Amino acid sequence: MFKKSIVFITLICSLSACQKPVEYAQFYIFGTLVDITLADVDKVEAQQILAQVQQDLQQMHNDWHPWEPGMLVDINRAFAEGRCAPLDQKLKELIVASQTLEKQTGGSFNAGIGGLVSLWGFHTSDYPIHTPPPSTAAIDKWLQFQPSTQSVYFQGDSVCSSNPATQLDFGGIAKGYAVDLIVDKLKAAGVGAAIVNTGGDLRAYSQVERQYWHIAVRHPQQGLIGLIEITADDAVFTSGNYQRYVEHQGQRYAHILDPRTGRPVSDIVSVTVLASSGLQADAAATALMVAGLKGWHELSKSLQLEAVLVVDEAGKLYMTPAMDARLALYEPDEDEIAEVETNTEKTAKVGWEIEIVK
Ligand code: AMP
Ligand code: MG
């Protein structure tokens, strides 16, 4: 609902591959439509697997939700009151992963900024959001506390924070981690090929010969950029400032916040990261938005990311050589170019300015 889908997906089966039908389910979880497509699996078995996947995702949604009552809300309340709170293994892993990512990104990715996300009005299921931006004094006060996942520690089956201002918010990573957990489960259940797509952020794999996936990457402003072919196993995640924002007095404020300034990021419109895990792709896309046009390339190198696509406000594309190699640019024919004039939704804008950044 909040997220404009950046992809559409096709399963390509060459020759006699894909003999078994494709099974499909859709749920509304994590504030978005989740589509699961299974290939190379029996129908009855697929229905059982999909029902289990839906249950798992619903549990993750309940446990990790930043403002609906559940495990994470209890933990954040405990932190604010200087207490510890119980947690389960999955949430513990999510916290540990977030701590590592905060260090690796030099603080661009900080899952301890729940208080700031809330200050800016994003802890709501109502949309559109028109909350006025917080005052400079409120932002400065938040900055003074330096909330961070580094203040979080574990005591047996409980979690505590030495900083009462640290409030966990996994909005920048939860879908990536969820997708990885589901893919592990599907592989263990013997599903030969699948796509787990959470509102345009996805992981796809195929263990079946001559069967692969095509992911179409849309330009955030208009049209189609191209296709990524996934033959083995890859995650493709996009962060953008057009997906979820507060609109107040004609001004838009993006939901991705720079933990060092306490303010929304602005100069990149979207970042798409292709990586081997959903967790890495999801966190990296968010962190590169924060690093901005000046910093994204250096950060992507230090995170050892290979395939990255950035779109700036003018619609210009920046790509790493690995993304250039993976992304087959969409080149419309004459008729389609003519159609651009009349149907901007359906066809690509031609002639995006592209820079390959080595
Ligand atoms: P994504 O769409 O994956 O980039 O995630 C955006 C969400 O991550 C926001 O809605 C917030 O919940 C959270 N978030 C915002 N800024 C940051 C940040 N700098 N580090 C980590 N999480 C963030
Ligand atoms: Mg993310």
CSV table of C-alpha atoms and ligand atoms in Angstrom, one decimal:
chain,number,residue,atom,x,y,z
A,1,MET,CA,0.0,0.0,0.0
A,2,PHE,CA,2.8,2.4,0.9
A,3,LYS,CA,5.2,1.2,-1.7
A,4,LYS,CA,5.1,1.8,-5.3
A,5,SER,CA,6.3,-1.4,-6.9
A,6,ILE,CA,9.6,-1.1,-8.7
A,7,VAL,CA,9.4,-4.5,-10.3
A,8,PHE,CA,7.3,-6.9,-12.1
A,9,ILE,CA,8.3,-10.5,-12.5
A,10,THR,CA,8.1,-13.2,-15.1
A,11,LEU,CA,9.2,-16.7,-14.8
A,12,ILE,CA,11.0,-17.9,-17.9
A,13,CYS,CA,11.0,-21.6,-18.7
A,14,SER,CA,13.1,-22.7,-21.6
A,15,LEU,CA,12.3,-25.8,-23.6
A,16,SER,CA,10.7,-28.5,-21.3
A,17,ALA,CA,11.5,-26.8,-18.0
A,18,CYS,CA,8.5,-25.7,-15.8
A,19,GLN,CA,6.5,-28.8,-16.4
A,20,LYS,CA,4.8,-28.5,-13.0
A,21,PRO,CA,2.5,-25.5,-12.8
A,22,VAL,CA,3.4,-22.4,-10.9
A,23,GLU,CA,1.7,-21.9,-7.5
A,24,TYR,CA,1.0,-18.5,-6.2
A,25,ALA,CA,-0.3,-16.7,-3.0
A,26,GLN,CA,-0.6,-13.1,-2.0
A,27,PHE,CA,-1.0,-11.8,1.6
A,28,TYR,CA,-1.1,-8.3,3.0
A,29,ILE,CA,1.8,-8.2,5.6
A,30,PHE,CA,4.4,-5.6,6.6
A,31,GLY,CA,2.1,-2.9,5.3
A,32,THR,CA,2.5,-4.2,1.8
A,33,LEU,CA,1.3,-6.9,-0.6
A,34,VAL,CA,3.6,-9.9,-0.3
A,35,ASP,CA,3.5,-12.3,-3.4
A,36,ILE,CA,5.0,-15.7,-3.2
A,37,THR,CA,5.5,-17.7,-6.4
A,38,LEU,CA,6.6,-21.3,-6.2
A,39,ALA,CA,7.7,-23.3,-9.2
A,40,ASP,CA,8.7,-26.9,-9.5
A,41,VAL,CA,6.5,-28.1,-6.7
A,42,ASP,CA,3.4,-30.3,-6.4
A,43,LYS,CA,0.1,-28.4,-6.0
A,44,VAL,CA,-1.0,-30.0,-2.7
A,45,GLU,CA,2.4,-29.6,-1.2
A,46,ALA,CA,2.6,-26.0,-2.4
A,47,GLN,CA,-0.7,-25.1,-0.7
A,48,GLN,CA,0.6,-26.5,2.6
A,49,ILE,CA,3.9,-24.6,2.2
A,50,LEU,CA,2.2,-21.4,1.3
A,51,ALA,CA,-0.1,-21.6,4.4
A,52,GLN,CA,2.9,-22.1,6.6
A,53,VAL,CA,4.8,-19.2,5.0
A,54,GLN,CA,1.8,-17.0,5.6
A,55,GLN,CA,1.7,-17.9,9.2
A,56,ASP,CA,5.5,-17.3,9.6
A,57,LEU,CA,5.3,-13.9,7.9
A,58,GLN,CA,2.3,-12.9,10.1
A,59,GLN,CA,4.3,-13.9,13.2
A,60,MET,CA,7.3,-11.8,12.1
A,61,HIS,CA,4.9,-8.9,11.4
A,62,ASN,CA,3.4,-9.2,14.9
A,63,ASP,CA,6.8,-9.6,16.6
A,64,TRP,CA,8.7,-6.9,14.8
A,65,HIS,CA,6.1,-4.2,14.3
A,66,PRO,CA,7.3,-0.8,15.6
A,67,TRP,CA,4.0,0.5,16.8
A,68,GLU,CA,1.4,-2.2,16.9
A,69,PRO,CA,1.3,-4.1,20.2
A,70,GLY,CA,3.8,-7.0,20.2
A,71,MET,CA,7.3,-8.1,21.2
A,72,LEU,CA,9.2,-5.1,19.8
A,73,VAL,CA,6.8,-2.5,21.3
A,74,ASP,CA,7.3,-4.2,24.7
A,75,ILE,CA,11.1,-4.1,24.3
A,76,ASN,CA,11.1,-0.4,23.3
A,77,ARG,CA,8.9,0.4,26.3
A,78,ALA,CA,11.3,-1.5,28.6
A,79,PHE,CA,14.3,0.3,27.1
A,80,ALA,CA,12.6,3.7,27.8
A,81,GLU,CA,11.9,2.7,31.4
A,82,GLY,CA,15.4,1.3,32.0
A,83,ARG,CA,14.2,-2.3,32.1
A,84,CYS,CA,15.1,-5.5,30.2
A,85,ALA,CA,12.5,-7.5,28.2
A,86,PRO,CA,12.3,-11.0,26.8
A,87,LEU,CA,12.9,-11.8,23.2
A,88,ASP,CA,13.1,-14.8,20.9
A,89,GLN,CA,16.0,-16.1,18.8
A,90,LYS,CA,14.9,-14.4,15.5
A,91,LEU,CA,14.6,-11.0,17.0
A,92,LYS,CA,18.0,-11.5,18.7
A,93,GLU,CA,19.5,-12.3,15.3
A,94,LEU,CA,17.9,-9.2,13.8
A,95,ILE,CA,19.4,-7.0,16.5
A,96,VAL,CA,22.8,-8.6,16.2
A,97,ALA,CA,22.7,-8.1,12.4
A,98,SER,CA,21.6,-4.5,12.9
A,99,GLN,CA,24.5,-3.9,15.3
A,100,THR,CA,27.0,-5.2,12.7
A,101,LEU,CA,25.4,-3.1,9.9
A,102,GLU,CA,25.5,0.0,12.0
A,103,LYS,CA,29.3,-0.4,12.4
A,104,GLN,CA,29.8,-1.4,8.8
A,105,THR,CA,27.9,1.7,7.5
A,106,GLY,CA,29.6,4.1,9.9
A,107,GLY,CA,26.1,4.8,11.4
A,108,SER,CA,24.2,5.5,8.1
A,109,PHE,CA,22.1,2.5,8.9
A,110,ASN,CA,21.0,2.7,12.5
A,111,ALA,CA,18.0,0.6,13.6
A,112,GLY,CA,18.1,2.3,17.0
A,113,ILE,CA,16.4,5.4,15.5
A,114,GLY,CA,12.8,4.4,16.2
A,115,GLY,CA,12.3,7.6,18.4
A,116,LEU,CA,13.3,9.8,15.4
A,117,VAL,CA,11.1,7.9,13.0
A,118,SER,CA,8.2,8.4,15.4
A,119,LEU,CA,9.1,12.1,15.9
A,120,TRP,CA,8.8,12.6,12.1
A,121,GLY,CA,5.3,11.0,12.2
A,122,PHE,CA,6.0,7.7,10.4
A,123,HIS,CA,4.8,5.4,13.2
A,124,THR,CA,1.3,5.3,11.8
A,125,SER,CA,-0.7,3.0,9.4
A,126,ASP,CA,-2.8,6.0,8.2
A,127,TYR,CA,-1.8,7.3,4.8
A,128,PRO,CA,-1.2,10.0,3.5
A,129,ILE,CA,0.7,11.5,6.5
A,130,HIS,CA,0.4,15.2,7.1
A,131,THR,CA,2.1,15.5,10.6
A,132,PRO,CA,4.1,18.7,10.9
A,133,PRO,CA,7.8,18.2,11.0
A,134,PRO,CA,9.3,18.1,14.5
A,135,SER,CA,10.9,21.3,15.9
A,136,THR,CA,14.6,21.9,15.7
A,137,ALA,CA,14.7,21.7,19.5
A,138,ALA,CA,13.0,18.2,19.5
A,139,ILE,CA,15.5,17.0,16.8
A,140,ASP,CA,18.5,18.4,18.7
A,141,LYS,CA,17.3,16.8,21.9
A,142,TRP,CA,17.0,13.4,20.1
A,143,LEU,CA,20.5,13.9,18.6
A,144,GLN,CA,22.0,14.6,22.1
A,145,PHE,CA,21.1,11.2,23.3
A,146,GLN,CA,22.9,9.5,20.4
A,147,PRO,CA,20.5,6.5,20.2
A,148,SER,CA,22.2,3.5,18.7
A,149,THR,CA,21.9,-0.3,18.5
A,150,GLN,CA,25.4,-0.3,20.1
A,151,SER,CA,23.7,0.4,23.5
A,152,VAL,CA,21.8,-2.9,23.2
A,153,TYR,CA,23.0,-6.0,25.1
A,154,PHE,CA,21.6,-9.4,26.0
A,155,GLN,CA,21.1,-11.0,29.4
A,156,GLY,CA,20.0,-14.6,29.0
A,157,ASP,CA,16.7,-14.6,27.1
A,158,SER,CA,16.3,-10.9,27.7
A,159,VAL,CA,17.5,-7.7,25.9
A,160,CYS,CA,18.4,-4.4,27.6
A,161,SER,CA,19.7,-1.0,26.5
A,162,SER,CA,22.2,1.2,28.4
A,163,ASN,CA,20.6,4.1,26.5
A,164,PRO,CA,16.9,4.8,27.3
A,165,ALA,CA,16.6,6.8,24.0
A,166,THR,CA,17.4,3.8,21.8
A,167,GLN,CA,14.2,2.6,20.2
A,168,LEU,CA,14.4,-0.2,17.8
A,169,ASP,CA,12.8,0.1,14.3
A,170,PHE,CA,13.5,-2.6,11.8
A,171,GLY,CA,11.7,-0.9,8.9
A,172,GLY,CA,14.9,-0.7,6.9
A,173,ILE,CA,15.8,-4.4,7.3
A,174,ALA,CA,12.8,-6.5,8.4
A,175,LYS,CA,11.6,-7.4,4.9
A,176,GLY,CA,15.1,-8.5,3.8
A,177,TYR,CA,15.5,-10.7,6.8
A,178,ALA,CA,12.0,-12.1,6.4
A,179,VAL,CA,12.6,-12.9,2.8
A,180,ASP,CA,15.8,-14.8,3.7
A,181,LEU,CA,14.1,-16.8,6.4
A,182,ILE,CA,11.3,-17.8,3.9
A,183,VAL,CA,13.7,-18.7,1.1
A,184,ASP,CA,15.6,-21.0,3.6
A,185,LYS,CA,12.3,-22.6,4.4
A,186,LEU,CA,11.3,-23.1,0.8
A,187,LYS,CA,14.6,-24.6,-0.1
A,188,ALA,CA,14.5,-27.0,2.9
A,189,ALA,CA,11.0,-28.0,1.8
A,190,GLY,CA,12.3,-28.9,-1.6
A,191,VAL,CA,10.8,-26.1,-3.7
A,192,GLY,CA,13.0,-25.9,-6.8
A,193,ALA,CA,12.4,-22.3,-7.7
A,194,ALA,CA,10.6,-19.4,-6.1
A,195,ILE,CA,10.2,-15.7,-5.8
A,196,VAL,CA,9.4,-14.1,-2.4
A,197,ASN,CA,8.3,-10.5,-3.3
A,198,THR,CA,7.5,-8.1,-0.5
A,199,GLY,CA,6.0,-5.1,-2.4
A,200,GLY,CA,8.7,-4.9,-5.0
A,201,ASP,CA,11.6,-6.0,-2.8
A,202,LEU,CA,12.4,-9.6,-3.4
A,203,ARG,CA,14.6,-12.6,-3.5
A,204,ALA,CA,14.4,-15.1,-6.3
A,205,TYR,CA,16.1,-18.4,-6.8
A,206,SER,CA,16.1,-21.3,-9.2
A,207,GLN,CA,17.7,-24.7,-8.7
A,208,VAL,CA,16.1,-26.0,-11.8
A,209,GLU,CA,18.0,-26.1,-15.1
A,210,ARG,CA,16.8,-23.8,-17.9
A,211,GLN,CA,14.3,-22.2,-15.6
A,212,TYR,CA,15.0,-18.6,-14.5
A,213,TRP,CA,13.4,-15.4,-13.5
A,214,HIS,CA,13.1,-12.0,-15.1
A,215,ILE,CA,12.8,-9.0,-12.8
A,216,ALA,CA,11.8,-5.8,-14.5
A,217,VAL,CA,13.2,-2.6,-12.8
A,218,ARG,CA,11.0,0.5,-13.2
A,219,HIS,CA,12.3,4.0,-13.2
A,220,PRO,CA,11.0,5.7,-10.0
A,221,GLN,CA,9.7,8.6,-12.1
A,222,GLN,CA,8.5,7.0,-15.3
A,223,GLY,CA,8.9,3.9,-17.4
A,224,LEU,CA,11.0,0.8,-17.4
A,225,ILE,CA,14.8,0.8,-17.0
A,226,GLY,CA,15.4,-2.8,-17.8
A,227,LEU,CA,15.4,-6.5,-16.9
A,228,ILE,CA,17.6,-8.4,-14.4
A,229,GLU,CA,17.8,-12.1,-15.1
A,230,ILE,CA,18.1,-14.3,-12.0
A,231,THR,CA,19.3,-17.8,-12.8
A,232,ALA,CA,20.7,-18.9,-9.3
A,233,ASP,CA,19.7,-16.9,-6.2
A,234,ASP,CA,19.7,-13.1,-5.8
A,235,ALA,CA,17.9,-10.4,-3.7
A,236,VAL,CA,16.9,-7.1,-5.3
A,237,PHE,CA,15.9,-4.4,-2.9
A,238,THR,CA,15.0,-0.7,-3.6
A,239,SER,CA,14.8,2.2,-1.2
A,240,GLY,CA,13.3,5.4,-2.3
A,241,ASN,CA,12.1,8.8,-1.1
A,242,TYR,CA,8.9,8.6,-3.2
A,243,GLN,CA,7.5,5.5,-1.4
A,244,ARG,CA,6.6,6.8,2.0
A,245,TYR,CA,6.8,10.3,3.1
A,246,VAL,CA,5.1,13.0,5.2
A,247,GLU,CA,3.6,15.9,3.2
A,248,HIS,CA,3.2,19.1,5.0
A,249,GLN,CA,2.4,22.5,3.5
A,250,GLY,CA,3.5,21.4,0.1
A,251,GLN,CA,6.8,20.0,1.3
A,252,ARG,CA,7.7,16.3,1.2
A,253,TYR,CA,9.8,14.6,3.9
A,254,ALA,CA,11.2,11.2,3.1
A,255,HIS,CA,10.9,8.3,5.6
A,256,ILE,CA,14.6,7.5,5.4
A,257,LEU,CA,16.4,9.6,8.0
A,258,ASP,CA,20.0,10.6,8.4
A,259,PRO,CA,20.9,9.6,12.0
A,260,ARG,CA,23.6,12.3,12.1
A,261,THR,CA,21.4,15.2,11.2
A,262,GLY,CA,18.1,13.8,12.5
A,263,ARG,CA,16.5,14.8,9.1
A,264,PRO,CA,15.2,13.1,6.0
A,265,VAL,CA,17.5,12.3,3.2
A,266,SER,CA,16.9,14.2,-0.1
A,267,ASP,CA,19.3,14.1,-3.0
A,268,ILE,CA,18.9,10.5,-4.1
A,269,VAL,CA,15.4,9.4,-5.4
A,270,SER,CA,16.1,5.7,-5.3
A,271,VAL,CA,18.7,3.0,-4.8
A,272,THR,CA,18.5,-0.5,-6.0
A,273,VAL,CA,20.9,-3.1,-4.6
A,274,LEU,CA,21.3,-6.6,-6.0
A,275,ALA,CA,23.0,-8.9,-3.5
A,276,SER,CA,23.1,-12.5,-2.4
A,277,SER,CA,20.9,-12.0,0.7
A,278,GLY,CA,17.8,-10.0,1.4
A,279,LEU,CA,19.2,-8.7,4.6
A,280,GLN,CA,22.3,-7.3,3.0
A,281,ALA,CA,20.4,-5.8,0.0
A,282,ASP,CA,17.7,-4.2,2.2
A,283,ALA,CA,20.0,-2.7,4.7
A,284,ALA,CA,22.5,-1.5,2.0
A,285,ALA,CA,19.7,0.2,0.0
A,286,THR,CA,18.6,2.2,3.0
A,287,ALA,CA,22.2,3.0,4.0
A,288,LEU,CA,23.2,4.2,0.5
A,289,MET,CA,20.1,6.5,0.5
A,290,VAL,CA,21.6,8.1,3.6
A,291,ALA,CA,25.1,8.3,2.2
A,292,GLY,CA,23.7,10.4,-0.6
A,293,LEU,CA,25.0,11.2,-4.1
A,294,LYS,CA,28.4,12.1,-2.6
A,295,GLY,CA,28.9,9.1,-0.5
A,296,TRP,CA,27.0,6.1,-2.0
A,297,HIS,CA,29.8,4.8,-4.1
A,298,GLU,CA,32.4,4.8,-1.4
A,299,LEU,CA,30.0,3.1,1.0
A,300,SER,CA,29.0,0.5,-1.5
A,301,LYS,CA,32.7,-0.3,-2.0
A,302,SER,CA,33.3,-0.6,1.7
A,303,LEU,CA,30.2,-2.9,2.0
A,304,GLN,CA,31.6,-4.9,-0.9
A,305,LEU,CA,28.4,-4.5,-2.8
A,306,GLU,CA,28.8,-5.1,-6.5
A,307,ALA,CA,25.5,-4.3,-8.3
A,308,VAL,CA,24.1,-1.0,-7.4
A,309,LEU,CA,21.8,1.4,-9.3
A,310,VAL,CA,21.1,5.0,-8.1
A,311,VAL,CA,18.6,7.4,-9.5
A,312,ASP,CA,19.0,11.1,-8.8
A,313,GLU,CA,16.3,13.9,-8.8
A,314,ALA,CA,17.0,14.7,-12.4
A,315,GLY,CA,16.2,11.1,-13.3
A,316,LYS,CA,19.9,10.3,-14.1
A,317,LEU,CA,21.0,6.8,-13.5
A,318,TYR,CA,24.3,5.8,-11.9
A,319,MET,CA,25.4,2.2,-12.1
A,320,THR,CA,28.3,0.1,-10.9
A,321,PRO,CA,29.9,-2.0,-13.7
A,322,ALA,CA,28.4,-5.1,-12.1
A,323,MET,CA,24.9,-3.6,-12.3
A,324,ASP,CA,25.6,-2.6,-15.9
A,325,ALA,CA,26.5,-6.2,-16.6
A,326,ARG,CA,23.3,-7.6,-14.9
A,327,LEU,CA,20.7,-5.1,-16.1
A,328,ALA,CA,19.6,-5.5,-19.7
A,329,LEU,CA,18.4,-2.0,-20.5
A,330,TYR,CA,15.0,-1.8,-22.1
A,331,GLU,CA,15.2,-0.4,-25.6
A,332,PRO,CA,11.7,0.3,-26.9
A,333,ASP,CA,11.2,0.1,-30.7
A,334,GLU,CA,9.9,2.9,-32.8
A,335,ASP,CA,6.2,2.2,-32.1
A,336,GLU,CA,6.7,2.1,-28.4
A,337,ILE,CA,8.7,5.3,-28.5
A,338,ALA,CA,5.7,7.0,-30.2
A,339,GLU,CA,3.5,5.5,-27.5
A,340,VAL,CA,5.5,7.3,-24.8
A,341,GLU,CA,3.9,10.5,-25.9
A,342,THR,CA,0.4,9.2,-25.2
A,343,ASN,CA,0.9,6.5,-22.5
A,344,THR,CA,3.6,7.3,-20.0
A,345,GLU,CA,2.6,4.5,-17.6
A,346,LYS,CA,3.0,1.7,-20.1
A,347,THR,CA,6.2,2.4,-21.9
A,348,ALA,CA,9.7,3.5,-21.1
A,349,LYS,CA,11.0,7.0,-21.3
A,350,VAL,CA,13.9,6.8,-23.7
A,351,GLY,CA,17.3,8.2,-23.4
A,352,TRP,CA,17.9,8.2,-19.6
A,353,GLU,CA,21.3,9.7,-18.9
A,354,ILE,CA,23.5,6.9,-17.5
A,355,GLU,CA,26.8,7.1,-15.8
A,356,ILE,CA,28.8,3.9,-15.0
A,357,VAL,CA,30.7,4.6,-11.8
A,358,LYS,CA,33.8,2.4,-11.4
B,1,AMP,P1,13.7,1.0,3.4
B,1,AMP,O1,12.5,1.2,2.6
B,1,AMP,O2,14.2,-0.4,3.5
B,1,AMP,O3,14.8,1.9,3.0
B,1,AMP,O4,13.4,1.3,4.9
B,1,AMP,C1,12.9,2.5,5.4
B,1,AMP,C2,12.5,2.4,6.8
B,1,AMP,O5,13.7,2.2,7.6
B,1,AMP,C3,11.9,3.7,7.4
B,1,AMP,O6,10.5,3.7,7.2
B,1,AMP,C4,12.3,3.6,8.9
B,1,AMP,O7,11.4,2.7,9.5
B,1,AMP,C5,13.7,2.9,8.8
B,1,AMP,N1,14.8,3.9,8.7
B,1,AMP,C6,14.8,5.2,8.3
B,1,AMP,N2,16.0,5.7,8.3
B,1,AMP,C7,16.8,4.7,8.7
B,1,AMP,C8,18.2,4.6,8.9
B,1,AMP,N3,19.1,5.7,8.7
B,1,AMP,N4,18.8,3.4,9.3
B,1,AMP,C9,18.0,2.4,9.6
B,1,AMP,N5,16.6,2.4,9.4
B,1,AMP,C10,16.1,3.5,9.0
B,2,MG,MG,16.1,-1.3,3.5
